[in-house]
Short mmCIF file of C-alpha atoms and ligand atoms in Angstrom, two decimals:
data_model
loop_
_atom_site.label_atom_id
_atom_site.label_comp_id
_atom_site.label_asym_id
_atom_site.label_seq_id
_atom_site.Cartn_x
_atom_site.Cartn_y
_atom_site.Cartn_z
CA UNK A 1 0.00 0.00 0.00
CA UNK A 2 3.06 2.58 0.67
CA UNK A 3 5.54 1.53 -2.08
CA UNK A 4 5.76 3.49 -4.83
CA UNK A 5 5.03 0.86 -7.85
CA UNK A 6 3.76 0.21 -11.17
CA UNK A 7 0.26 0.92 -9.81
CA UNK A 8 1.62 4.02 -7.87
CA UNK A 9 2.67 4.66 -10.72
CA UNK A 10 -0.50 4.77 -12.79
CA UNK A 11 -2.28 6.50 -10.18
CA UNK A 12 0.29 9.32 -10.12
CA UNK A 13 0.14 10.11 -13.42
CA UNK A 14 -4.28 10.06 -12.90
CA UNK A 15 -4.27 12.26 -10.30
CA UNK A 16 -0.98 14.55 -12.37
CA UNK A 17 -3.03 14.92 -15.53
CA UNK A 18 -6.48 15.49 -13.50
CA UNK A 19 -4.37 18.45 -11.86
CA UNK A 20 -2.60 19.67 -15.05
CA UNK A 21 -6.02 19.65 -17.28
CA UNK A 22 -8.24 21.55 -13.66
CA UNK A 23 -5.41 23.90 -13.46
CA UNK A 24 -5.05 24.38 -17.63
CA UNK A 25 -9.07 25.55 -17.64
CA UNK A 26 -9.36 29.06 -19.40
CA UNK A 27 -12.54 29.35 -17.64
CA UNK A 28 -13.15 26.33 -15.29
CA UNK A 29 -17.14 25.71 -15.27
CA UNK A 30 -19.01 26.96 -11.56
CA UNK A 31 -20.35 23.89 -11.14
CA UNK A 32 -23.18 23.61 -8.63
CA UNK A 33 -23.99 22.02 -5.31
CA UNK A 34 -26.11 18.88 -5.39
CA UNK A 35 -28.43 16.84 -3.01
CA UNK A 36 -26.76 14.06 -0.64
CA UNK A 37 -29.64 11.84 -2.13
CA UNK A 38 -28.61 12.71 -5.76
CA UNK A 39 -25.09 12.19 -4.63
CA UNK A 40 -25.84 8.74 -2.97
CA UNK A 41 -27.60 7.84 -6.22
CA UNK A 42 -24.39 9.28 -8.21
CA UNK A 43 -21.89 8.14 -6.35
CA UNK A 44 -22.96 5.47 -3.57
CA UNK A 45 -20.90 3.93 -0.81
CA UNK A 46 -17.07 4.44 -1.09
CA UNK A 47 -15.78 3.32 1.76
CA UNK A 48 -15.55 -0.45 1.55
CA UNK A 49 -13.12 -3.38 2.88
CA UNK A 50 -11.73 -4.23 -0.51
CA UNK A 51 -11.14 -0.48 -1.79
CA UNK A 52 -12.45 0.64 -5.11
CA UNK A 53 -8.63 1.20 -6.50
CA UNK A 54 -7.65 4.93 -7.04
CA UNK A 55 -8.71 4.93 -10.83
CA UNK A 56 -12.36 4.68 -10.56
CA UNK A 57 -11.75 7.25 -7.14
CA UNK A 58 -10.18 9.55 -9.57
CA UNK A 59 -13.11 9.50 -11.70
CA UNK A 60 -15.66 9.30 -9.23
CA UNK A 61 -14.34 12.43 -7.95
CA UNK A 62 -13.43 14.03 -11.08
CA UNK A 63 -16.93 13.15 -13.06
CA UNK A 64 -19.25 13.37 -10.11
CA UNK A 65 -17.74 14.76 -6.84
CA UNK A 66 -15.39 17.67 -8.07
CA UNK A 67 -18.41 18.85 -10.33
CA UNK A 68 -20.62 19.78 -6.94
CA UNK A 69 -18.19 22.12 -5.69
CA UNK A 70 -18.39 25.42 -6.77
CA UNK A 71 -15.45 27.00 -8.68
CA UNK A 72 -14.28 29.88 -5.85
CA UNK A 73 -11.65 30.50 -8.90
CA UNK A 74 -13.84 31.35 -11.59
CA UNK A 75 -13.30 34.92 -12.50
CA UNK A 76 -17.27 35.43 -12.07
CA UNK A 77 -17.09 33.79 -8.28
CA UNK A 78 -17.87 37.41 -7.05
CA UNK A 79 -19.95 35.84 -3.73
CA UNK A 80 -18.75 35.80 -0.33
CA UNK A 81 -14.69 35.76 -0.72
CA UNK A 82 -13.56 33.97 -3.56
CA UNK A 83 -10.06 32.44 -3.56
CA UNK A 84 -7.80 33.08 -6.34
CA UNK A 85 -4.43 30.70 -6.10
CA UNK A 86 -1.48 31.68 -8.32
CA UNK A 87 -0.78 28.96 -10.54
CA UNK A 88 2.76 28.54 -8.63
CA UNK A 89 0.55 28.46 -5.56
CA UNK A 90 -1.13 25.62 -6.22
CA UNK A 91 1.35 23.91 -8.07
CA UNK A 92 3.91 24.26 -4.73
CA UNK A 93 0.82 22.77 -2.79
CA UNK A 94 1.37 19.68 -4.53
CA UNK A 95 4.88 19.85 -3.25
CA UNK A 96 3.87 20.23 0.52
CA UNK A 97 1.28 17.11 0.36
CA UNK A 98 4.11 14.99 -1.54
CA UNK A 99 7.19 15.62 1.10
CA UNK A 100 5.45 15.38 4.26
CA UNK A 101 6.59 18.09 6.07
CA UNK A 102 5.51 18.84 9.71
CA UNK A 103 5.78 22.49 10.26
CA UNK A 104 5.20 22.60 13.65
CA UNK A 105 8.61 22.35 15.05
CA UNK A 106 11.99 24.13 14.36
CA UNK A 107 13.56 20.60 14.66
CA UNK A 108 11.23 19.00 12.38
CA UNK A 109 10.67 21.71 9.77
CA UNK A 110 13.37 24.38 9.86
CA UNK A 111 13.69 24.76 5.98
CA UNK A 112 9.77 25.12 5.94
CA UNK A 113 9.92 27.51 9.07
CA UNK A 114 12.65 29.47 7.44
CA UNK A 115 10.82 30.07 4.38
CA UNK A 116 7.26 30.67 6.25
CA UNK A 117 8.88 33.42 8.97
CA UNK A 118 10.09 35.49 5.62
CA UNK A 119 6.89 35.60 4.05
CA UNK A 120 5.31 36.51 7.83
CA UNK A 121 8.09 38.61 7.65
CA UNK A 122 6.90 40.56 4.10
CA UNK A 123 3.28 40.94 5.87
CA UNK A 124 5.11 42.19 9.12
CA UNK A 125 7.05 44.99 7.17
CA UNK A 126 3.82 45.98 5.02
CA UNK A 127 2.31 46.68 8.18
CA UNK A 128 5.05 48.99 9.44
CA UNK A 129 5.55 46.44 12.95
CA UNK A 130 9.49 46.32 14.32
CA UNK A 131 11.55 43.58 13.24
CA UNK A 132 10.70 40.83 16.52
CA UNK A 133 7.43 41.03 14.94
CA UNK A 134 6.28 37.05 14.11
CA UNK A 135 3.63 34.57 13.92
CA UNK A 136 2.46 31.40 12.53
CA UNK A 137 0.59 29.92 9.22
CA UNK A 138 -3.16 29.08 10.82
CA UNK A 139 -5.81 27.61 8.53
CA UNK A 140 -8.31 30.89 8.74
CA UNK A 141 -9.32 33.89 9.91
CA UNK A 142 -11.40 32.21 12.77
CA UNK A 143 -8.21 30.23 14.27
CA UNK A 144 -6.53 33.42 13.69
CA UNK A 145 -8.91 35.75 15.48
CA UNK A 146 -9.35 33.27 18.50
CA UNK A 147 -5.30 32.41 19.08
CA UNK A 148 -4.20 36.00 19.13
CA UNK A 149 -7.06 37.14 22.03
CA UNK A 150 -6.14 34.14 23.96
CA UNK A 151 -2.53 35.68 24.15
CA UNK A 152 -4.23 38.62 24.74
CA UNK A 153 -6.13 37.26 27.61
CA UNK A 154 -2.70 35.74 29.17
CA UNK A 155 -0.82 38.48 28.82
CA UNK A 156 -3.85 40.40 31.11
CA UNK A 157 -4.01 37.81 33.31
CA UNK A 158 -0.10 38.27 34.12
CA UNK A 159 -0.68 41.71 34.35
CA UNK A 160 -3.66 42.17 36.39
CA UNK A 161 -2.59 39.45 38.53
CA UNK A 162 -3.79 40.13 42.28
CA UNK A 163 -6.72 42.38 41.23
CA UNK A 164 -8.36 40.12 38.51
CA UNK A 165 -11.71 41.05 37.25
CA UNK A 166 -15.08 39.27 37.88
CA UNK A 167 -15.46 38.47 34.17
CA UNK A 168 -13.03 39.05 31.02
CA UNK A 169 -14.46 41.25 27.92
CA UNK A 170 -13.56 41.91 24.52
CA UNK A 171 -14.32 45.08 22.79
CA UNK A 172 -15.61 44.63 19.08
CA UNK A 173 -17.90 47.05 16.59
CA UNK A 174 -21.23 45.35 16.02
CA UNK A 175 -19.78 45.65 12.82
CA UNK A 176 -17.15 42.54 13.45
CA UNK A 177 -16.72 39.42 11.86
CA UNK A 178 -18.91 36.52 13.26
CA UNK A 179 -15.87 34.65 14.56
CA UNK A 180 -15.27 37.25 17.25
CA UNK A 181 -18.30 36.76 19.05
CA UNK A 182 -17.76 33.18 18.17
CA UNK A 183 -13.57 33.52 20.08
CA UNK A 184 -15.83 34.93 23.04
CA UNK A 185 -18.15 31.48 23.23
CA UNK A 186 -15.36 29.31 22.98
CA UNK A 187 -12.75 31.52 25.33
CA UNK A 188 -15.96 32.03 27.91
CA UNK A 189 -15.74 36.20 27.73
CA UNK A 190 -18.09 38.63 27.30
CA UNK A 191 -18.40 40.66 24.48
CA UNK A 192 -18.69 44.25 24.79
CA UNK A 193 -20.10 45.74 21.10
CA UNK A 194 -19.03 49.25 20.50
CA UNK A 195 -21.37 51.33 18.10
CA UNK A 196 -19.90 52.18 14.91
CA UNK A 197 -19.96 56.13 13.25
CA UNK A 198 -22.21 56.77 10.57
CA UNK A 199 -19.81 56.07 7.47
CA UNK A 200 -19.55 52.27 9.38
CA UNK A 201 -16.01 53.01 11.15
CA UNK A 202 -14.86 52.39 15.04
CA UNK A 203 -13.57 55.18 16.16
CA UNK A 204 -11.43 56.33 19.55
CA UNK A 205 -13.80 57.98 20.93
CA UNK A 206 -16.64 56.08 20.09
CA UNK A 207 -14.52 53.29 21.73
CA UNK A 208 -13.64 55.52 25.08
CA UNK A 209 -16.98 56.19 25.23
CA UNK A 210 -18.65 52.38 24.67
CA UNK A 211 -16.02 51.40 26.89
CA UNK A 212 -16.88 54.16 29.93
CA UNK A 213 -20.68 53.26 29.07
CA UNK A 214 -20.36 49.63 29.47
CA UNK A 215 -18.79 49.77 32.68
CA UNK A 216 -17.64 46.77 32.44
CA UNK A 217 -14.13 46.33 34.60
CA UNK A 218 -12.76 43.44 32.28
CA UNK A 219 -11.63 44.67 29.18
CA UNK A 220 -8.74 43.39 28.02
CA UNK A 221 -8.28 43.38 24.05
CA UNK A 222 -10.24 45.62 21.66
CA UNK A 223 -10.52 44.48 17.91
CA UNK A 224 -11.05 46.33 14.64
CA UNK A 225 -11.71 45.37 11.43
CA UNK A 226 -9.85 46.23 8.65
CA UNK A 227 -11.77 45.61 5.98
CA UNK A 228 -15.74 44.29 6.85
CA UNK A 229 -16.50 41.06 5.00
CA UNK A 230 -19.70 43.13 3.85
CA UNK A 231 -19.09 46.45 3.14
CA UNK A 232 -14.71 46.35 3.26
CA UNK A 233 -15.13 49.23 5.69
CA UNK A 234 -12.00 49.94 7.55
CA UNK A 235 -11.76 50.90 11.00
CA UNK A 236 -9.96 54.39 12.08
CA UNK A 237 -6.79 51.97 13.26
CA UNK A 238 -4.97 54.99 14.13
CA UNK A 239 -7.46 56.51 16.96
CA UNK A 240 -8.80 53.37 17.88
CA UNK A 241 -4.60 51.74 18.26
CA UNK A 242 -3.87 55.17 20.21
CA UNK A 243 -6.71 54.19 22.82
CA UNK A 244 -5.88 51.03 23.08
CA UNK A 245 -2.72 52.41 24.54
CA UNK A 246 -3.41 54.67 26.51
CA UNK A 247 -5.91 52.21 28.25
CA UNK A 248 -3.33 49.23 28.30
CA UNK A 249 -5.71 47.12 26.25
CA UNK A 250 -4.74 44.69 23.53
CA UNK A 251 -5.31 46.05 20.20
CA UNK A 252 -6.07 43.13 17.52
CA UNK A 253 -6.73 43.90 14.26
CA UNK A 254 -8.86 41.48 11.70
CA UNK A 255 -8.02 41.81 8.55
CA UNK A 256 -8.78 38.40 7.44
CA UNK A 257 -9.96 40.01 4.04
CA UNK A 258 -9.03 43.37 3.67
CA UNK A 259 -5.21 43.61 5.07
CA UNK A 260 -4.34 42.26 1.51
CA UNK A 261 -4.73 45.81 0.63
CA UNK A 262 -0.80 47.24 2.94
CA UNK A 263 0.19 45.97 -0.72
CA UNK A 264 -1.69 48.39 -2.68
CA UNK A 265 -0.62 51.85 -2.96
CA UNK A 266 -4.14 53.38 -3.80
CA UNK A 267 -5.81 52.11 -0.47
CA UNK A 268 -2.58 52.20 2.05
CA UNK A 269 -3.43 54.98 3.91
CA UNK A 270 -6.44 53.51 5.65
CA UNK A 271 -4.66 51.19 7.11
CA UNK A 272 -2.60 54.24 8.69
CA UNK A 273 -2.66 53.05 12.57
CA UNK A 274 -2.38 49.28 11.59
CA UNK A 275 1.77 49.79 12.94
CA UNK A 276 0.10 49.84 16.54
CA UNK A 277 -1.21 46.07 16.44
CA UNK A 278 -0.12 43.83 18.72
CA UNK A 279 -1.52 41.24 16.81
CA UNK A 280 -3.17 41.08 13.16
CA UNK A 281 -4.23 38.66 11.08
CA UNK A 282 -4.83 38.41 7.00
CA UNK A 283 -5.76 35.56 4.70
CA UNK A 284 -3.63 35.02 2.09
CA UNK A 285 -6.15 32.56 0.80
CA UNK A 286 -8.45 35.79 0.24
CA UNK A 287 -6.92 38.34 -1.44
CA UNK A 288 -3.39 37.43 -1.39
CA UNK A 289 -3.88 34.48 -4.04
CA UNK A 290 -2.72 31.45 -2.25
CA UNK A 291 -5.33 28.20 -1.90
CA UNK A 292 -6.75 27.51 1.09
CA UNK A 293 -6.28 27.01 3.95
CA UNK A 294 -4.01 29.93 4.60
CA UNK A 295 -4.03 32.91 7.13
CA UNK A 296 -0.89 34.41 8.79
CA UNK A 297 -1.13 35.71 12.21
CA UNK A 298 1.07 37.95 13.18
CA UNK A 299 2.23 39.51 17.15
CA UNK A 300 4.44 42.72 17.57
CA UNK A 301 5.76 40.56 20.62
CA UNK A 302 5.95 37.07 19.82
CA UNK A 303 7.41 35.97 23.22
CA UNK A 304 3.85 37.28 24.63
CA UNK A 305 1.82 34.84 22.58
CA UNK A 306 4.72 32.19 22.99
CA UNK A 307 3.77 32.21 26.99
CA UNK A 308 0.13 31.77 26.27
CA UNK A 309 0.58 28.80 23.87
CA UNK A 310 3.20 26.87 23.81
CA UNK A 311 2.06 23.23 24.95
CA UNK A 312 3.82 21.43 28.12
CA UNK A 313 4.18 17.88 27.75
CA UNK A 314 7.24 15.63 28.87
CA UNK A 315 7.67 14.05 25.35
CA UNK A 316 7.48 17.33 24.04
CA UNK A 317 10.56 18.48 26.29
CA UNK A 318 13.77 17.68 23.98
CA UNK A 319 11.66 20.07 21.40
CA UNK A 320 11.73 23.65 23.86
CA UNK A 321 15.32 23.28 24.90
CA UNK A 322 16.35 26.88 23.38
CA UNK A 323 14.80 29.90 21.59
CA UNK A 324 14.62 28.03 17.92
CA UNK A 325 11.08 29.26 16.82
CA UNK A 326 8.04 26.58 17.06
CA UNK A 327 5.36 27.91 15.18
CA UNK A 328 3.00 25.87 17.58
CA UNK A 329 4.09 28.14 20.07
CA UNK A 330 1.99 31.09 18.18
CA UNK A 331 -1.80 29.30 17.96
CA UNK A 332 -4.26 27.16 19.03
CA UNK A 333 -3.00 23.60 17.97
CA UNK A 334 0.23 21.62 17.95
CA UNK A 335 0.40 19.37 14.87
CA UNK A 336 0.82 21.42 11.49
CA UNK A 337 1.19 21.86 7.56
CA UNK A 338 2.94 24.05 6.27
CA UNK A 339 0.12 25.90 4.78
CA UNK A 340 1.95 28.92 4.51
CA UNK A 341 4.43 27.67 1.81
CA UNK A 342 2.88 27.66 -1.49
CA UNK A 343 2.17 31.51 -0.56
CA UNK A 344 5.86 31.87 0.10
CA UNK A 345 6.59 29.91 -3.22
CA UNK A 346 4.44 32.32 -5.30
CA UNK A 347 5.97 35.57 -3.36
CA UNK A 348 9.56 34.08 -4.06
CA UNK A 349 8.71 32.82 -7.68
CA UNK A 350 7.07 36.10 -8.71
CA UNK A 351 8.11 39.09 -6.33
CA UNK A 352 6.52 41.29 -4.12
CA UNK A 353 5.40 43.60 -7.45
CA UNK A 354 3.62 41.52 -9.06
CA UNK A 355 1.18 41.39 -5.63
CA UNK A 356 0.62 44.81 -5.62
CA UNK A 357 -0.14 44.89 -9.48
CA UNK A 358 -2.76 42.23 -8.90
CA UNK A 359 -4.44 43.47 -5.56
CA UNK A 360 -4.76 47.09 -7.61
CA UNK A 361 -5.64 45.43 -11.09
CA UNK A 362 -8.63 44.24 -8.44
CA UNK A 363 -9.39 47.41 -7.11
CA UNK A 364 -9.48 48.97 -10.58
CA UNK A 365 -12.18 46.43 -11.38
CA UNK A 366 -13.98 46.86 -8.59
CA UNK A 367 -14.30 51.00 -8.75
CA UNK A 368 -15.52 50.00 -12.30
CA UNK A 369 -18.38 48.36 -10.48
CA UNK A 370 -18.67 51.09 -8.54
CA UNK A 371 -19.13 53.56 -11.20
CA UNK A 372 -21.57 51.02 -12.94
CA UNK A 373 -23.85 51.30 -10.45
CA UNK A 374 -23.68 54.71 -9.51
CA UNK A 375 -24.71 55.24 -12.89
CA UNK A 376 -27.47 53.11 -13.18
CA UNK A 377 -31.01 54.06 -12.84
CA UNK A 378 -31.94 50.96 -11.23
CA UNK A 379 -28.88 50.44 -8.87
CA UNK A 380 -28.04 51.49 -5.75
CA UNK A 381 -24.75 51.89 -4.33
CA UNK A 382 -24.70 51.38 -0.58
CA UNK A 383 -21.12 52.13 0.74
CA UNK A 384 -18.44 54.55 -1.55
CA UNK A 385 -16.13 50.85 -1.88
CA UNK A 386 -13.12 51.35 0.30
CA UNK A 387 -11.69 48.53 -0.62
CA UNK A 388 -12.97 45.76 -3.69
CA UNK A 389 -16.17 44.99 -2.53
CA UNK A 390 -19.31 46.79 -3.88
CA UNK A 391 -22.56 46.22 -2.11
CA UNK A 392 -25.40 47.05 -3.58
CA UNK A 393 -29.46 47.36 -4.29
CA UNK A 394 -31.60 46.54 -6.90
CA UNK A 395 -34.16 48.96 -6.59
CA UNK A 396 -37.91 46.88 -5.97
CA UNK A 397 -36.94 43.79 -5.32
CA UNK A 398 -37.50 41.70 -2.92
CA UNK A 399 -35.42 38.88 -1.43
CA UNK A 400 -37.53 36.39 -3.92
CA UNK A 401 -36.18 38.63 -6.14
CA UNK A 402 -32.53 38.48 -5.63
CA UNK A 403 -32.34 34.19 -5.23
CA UNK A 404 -34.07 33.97 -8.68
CA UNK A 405 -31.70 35.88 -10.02
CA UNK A 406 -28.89 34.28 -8.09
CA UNK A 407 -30.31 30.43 -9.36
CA UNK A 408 -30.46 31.53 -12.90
CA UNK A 409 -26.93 33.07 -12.98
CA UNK A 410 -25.19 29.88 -11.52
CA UNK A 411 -27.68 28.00 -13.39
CA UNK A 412 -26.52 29.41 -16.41
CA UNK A 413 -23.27 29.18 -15.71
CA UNK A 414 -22.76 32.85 -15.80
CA UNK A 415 -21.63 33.49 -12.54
CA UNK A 416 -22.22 32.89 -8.56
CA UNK A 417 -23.48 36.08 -6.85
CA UNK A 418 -25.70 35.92 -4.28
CA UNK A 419 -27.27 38.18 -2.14
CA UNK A 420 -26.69 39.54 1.81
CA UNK A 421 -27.97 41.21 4.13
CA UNK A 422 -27.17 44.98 5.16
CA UNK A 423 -29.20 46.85 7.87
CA UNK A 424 -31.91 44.68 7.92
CA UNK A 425 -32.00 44.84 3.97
CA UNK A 426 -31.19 42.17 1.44
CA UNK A 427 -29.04 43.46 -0.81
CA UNK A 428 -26.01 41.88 -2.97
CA UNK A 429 -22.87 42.67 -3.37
CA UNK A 430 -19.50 42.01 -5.57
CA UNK A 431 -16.33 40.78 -3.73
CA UNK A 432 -13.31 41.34 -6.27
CA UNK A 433 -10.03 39.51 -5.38
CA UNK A 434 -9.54 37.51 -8.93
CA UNK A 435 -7.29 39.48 -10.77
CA UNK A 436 -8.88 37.33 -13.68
CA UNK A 437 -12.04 39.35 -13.48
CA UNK A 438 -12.27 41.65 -15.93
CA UNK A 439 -14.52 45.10 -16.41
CA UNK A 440 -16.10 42.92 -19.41
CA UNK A 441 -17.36 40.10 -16.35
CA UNK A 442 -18.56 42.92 -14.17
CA UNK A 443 -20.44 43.83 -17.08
CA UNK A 444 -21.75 40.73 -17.85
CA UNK A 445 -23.47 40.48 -14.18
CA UNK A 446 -24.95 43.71 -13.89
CA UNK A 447 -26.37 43.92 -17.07
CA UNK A 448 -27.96 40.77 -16.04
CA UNK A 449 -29.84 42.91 -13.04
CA UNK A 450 -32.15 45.44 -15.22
C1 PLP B 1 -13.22 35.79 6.34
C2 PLP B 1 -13.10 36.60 7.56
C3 PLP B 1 -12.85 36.01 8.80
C4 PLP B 1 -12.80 34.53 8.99
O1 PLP B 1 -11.73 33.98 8.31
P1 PLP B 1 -11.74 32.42 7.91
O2 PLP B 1 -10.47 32.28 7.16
O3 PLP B 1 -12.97 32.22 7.07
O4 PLP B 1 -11.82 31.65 9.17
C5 PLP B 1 -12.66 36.84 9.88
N1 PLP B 1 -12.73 38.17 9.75
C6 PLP B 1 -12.97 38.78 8.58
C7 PLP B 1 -13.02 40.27 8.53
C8 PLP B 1 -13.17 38.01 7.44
O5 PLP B 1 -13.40 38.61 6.26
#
């Protein structure tokens, strides 16, 4: 079952040409989700004592399976966040799965560690942090978000040690990303929501004052959001950061989607502030162009999130013998891929310039949009884009309205664009990060909405 033989051999070049021929696709088809009953009927039971052999897997997967996932690559993907892998990307994530690396360890993985830590390193200097500035390669956002407010929450309990509050709070805008009321559940704090200003944006003093209004003695980290998953709205990170430090609170910044943009001239100055994190996070499998599962977290003080994390265990003990760095020290979890090198393959293969062409080739498509809509008599623009995503009505109709249209595109095979929600409104929106979509697919999709 492990040697590499004349049947390895056959299967390897299967699963090579399935990967050559997906990633050759001018314009890979959406595809489209299907039933578990249709896919039972398809497909049937896999799993069985004798084994199927990897052909008829391969096909299985490649005829049936693959073909109810939706393309997040497609240049007319404009839904949610769509992921856009450089072709050296994805071919380098062939290379992690076929050498086995375990990233979690200096000892195991230093090559792989090496490599990781520069492209941290490349986020790190974008974002104007000093040089001890670090992190670690999680799989998203979420892990990201959660493992940098539990170093948060350490380094407050070291510090408040002695006079220790009845209950620990984060501050967030009811503005935030899901998965920070979601770190609260799982860490047990409470979360204090701070009202955003009327262009969307956390402020200083609308924090000071949420924060003196709340009352609440156990503060301890305050998070903005660089770049809202809705509306790519970013915070004021330089009033909000200066706060945070004058109050001694922990000042995380989630820019799971829209930190992509440090790269991009056009939008860098509202990020002005972001050198005052002690901890940020961005997904390069969002805008940055590297497959999933990717997002780099990064601390302005490692060693703080080191003391939070880093697992005690006596096997474990030969590992933590000097100050080599452990990415596991960093996050939540000890066992890891090294999910952050086909982003550092793509950054070495290609150079930094070619990322900020492609996050502003992007932009220019989505103020494109913009202007589209502004000058349509039957669109609505609902936020001047700050970033690449344009959210948007269609004026009289209703949510019926918007998933007919949505079916029919996808249906169609035009594109997948479906609709959200924004104060209590459904609305839709386009979320550019595909340097592969062009004005002339914008086009395409909003001439489909009159
Ligand atoms: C996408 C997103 C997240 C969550 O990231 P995952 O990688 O999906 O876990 C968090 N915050 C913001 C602002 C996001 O856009």
């Amino acid at each position: 079952m492990h040697r590499y033989d004349a049947g390895t051999e056959v299967l390897a070049e299967a699963v090579m040409s399935y990967s050559r021929d997906r990633m050759s696709y001018q314009h890979v088809p959406l595809d489209s989700p299907r039933t578990a009953a249709e896919l039972r009927a398809l497909v049937g039971e896999t799993v069985t004592p004798e084994g199927m052999g990897g052909e008829k897997a391969m096909r299985l997967f490649g005829d049936v399976l693959a073909q109810a996932c939706i393309s997040t690559d497609h240049p007319r993907y404009l839904s949610f966040i769509p992921c856009a892998p450089t072709k050296a990307s994805t071919l380098f994530d062939l290379v992690v799965s076929a050498s086995s690396l375990y990233a979690g360890t200096w000892m195991e993985g230093s090559g792989a560690v090496y490599a990781e830590n520069q492209a941290l390193a490349w986020l790190a200097g974008l974002a104007g942090l000093p040089p001890q500035a670090g992190g670690v390669f999680v799989p998203g956002g979420t892990f990201g978000n959660l493992s940098a407010l539990v170093a948060a929450r350490h380094r407050a309990r070291l510090s408040r040690a002695g006079r220790l509050p009845g209950r620990w709070a984060i501050a967030g805008t009811t503005n935030a990303h899901s998965s920070i009321v979601s770190a609260c559940d799982v860490m047990d704090v409470d979360f204090v929501g701070v009202p955003v200003g009327p262009d969307g944006r956390l402020t200083g003093s609308l924090l000071r004052a949420a924060l003196a209004d709340s009352g609440h003695d156990g503060v301890f980290a305050v998070v903005a959001t660089a770049g809202t998953t809705n509306l790519g709205i970013v915070d004021d990170l330089e009033s909000v950061g200066a706060v945070c430090e004058e109050l001694g609170l922990w000042f995380h910044v989630d820019g799971a989607y829209g930190l992509a943009g440090l790269a991009a001239p056009s939008v860098r100055h509202r990020f002005a502030g972001i050198e005052r994190a002690d901890s940020f996070v961005v997904d390069p499998h969002k805008w940055l162009f590297a497959p999933f599962d990717c997002c780099a977290l990064v601390y302005r003080d490692p060693a703080q999130a080191r003391a939070a994390h880093t697992q005690r265990a006596g096997y474990l003990e030969v590992l933590s013998q000097d100050d080599e760095w452990n990415p596991s020290d960093y996050a939540v979890g000890l066992t890891r891929r090294a999910r952050g090198l086909p982003f550092w393959f793509s950054l070495a293969t290609h150079g930094t310039q070619a990322y900020t062409d492609a996050v502003e080739r992007t932009l220019t498509v989505a103020r494109h949009a913009a202007d589209r809509v502004r000058a349509s008599d039957v669109l609505d623009l609902l936020h001047e884009p700050e970033l690449s995503v344009v959210c948007f009505r269609r004026r009289g109709w209703t949510p019926d309205d918007y998933r007919a249209w949505s079916e029919r595109l996808l249906a169609d095979d035009v594109g997948f664009v479906v609709s959200t929600v924004h104060a209590g409104e459904t609305v839709t929106r386009l979320a550019v990060v595909n340097p592969e979509t062009s004005e002339a697919d914008i086009d395409l999709i909003l001439d489909s909405l009159v």
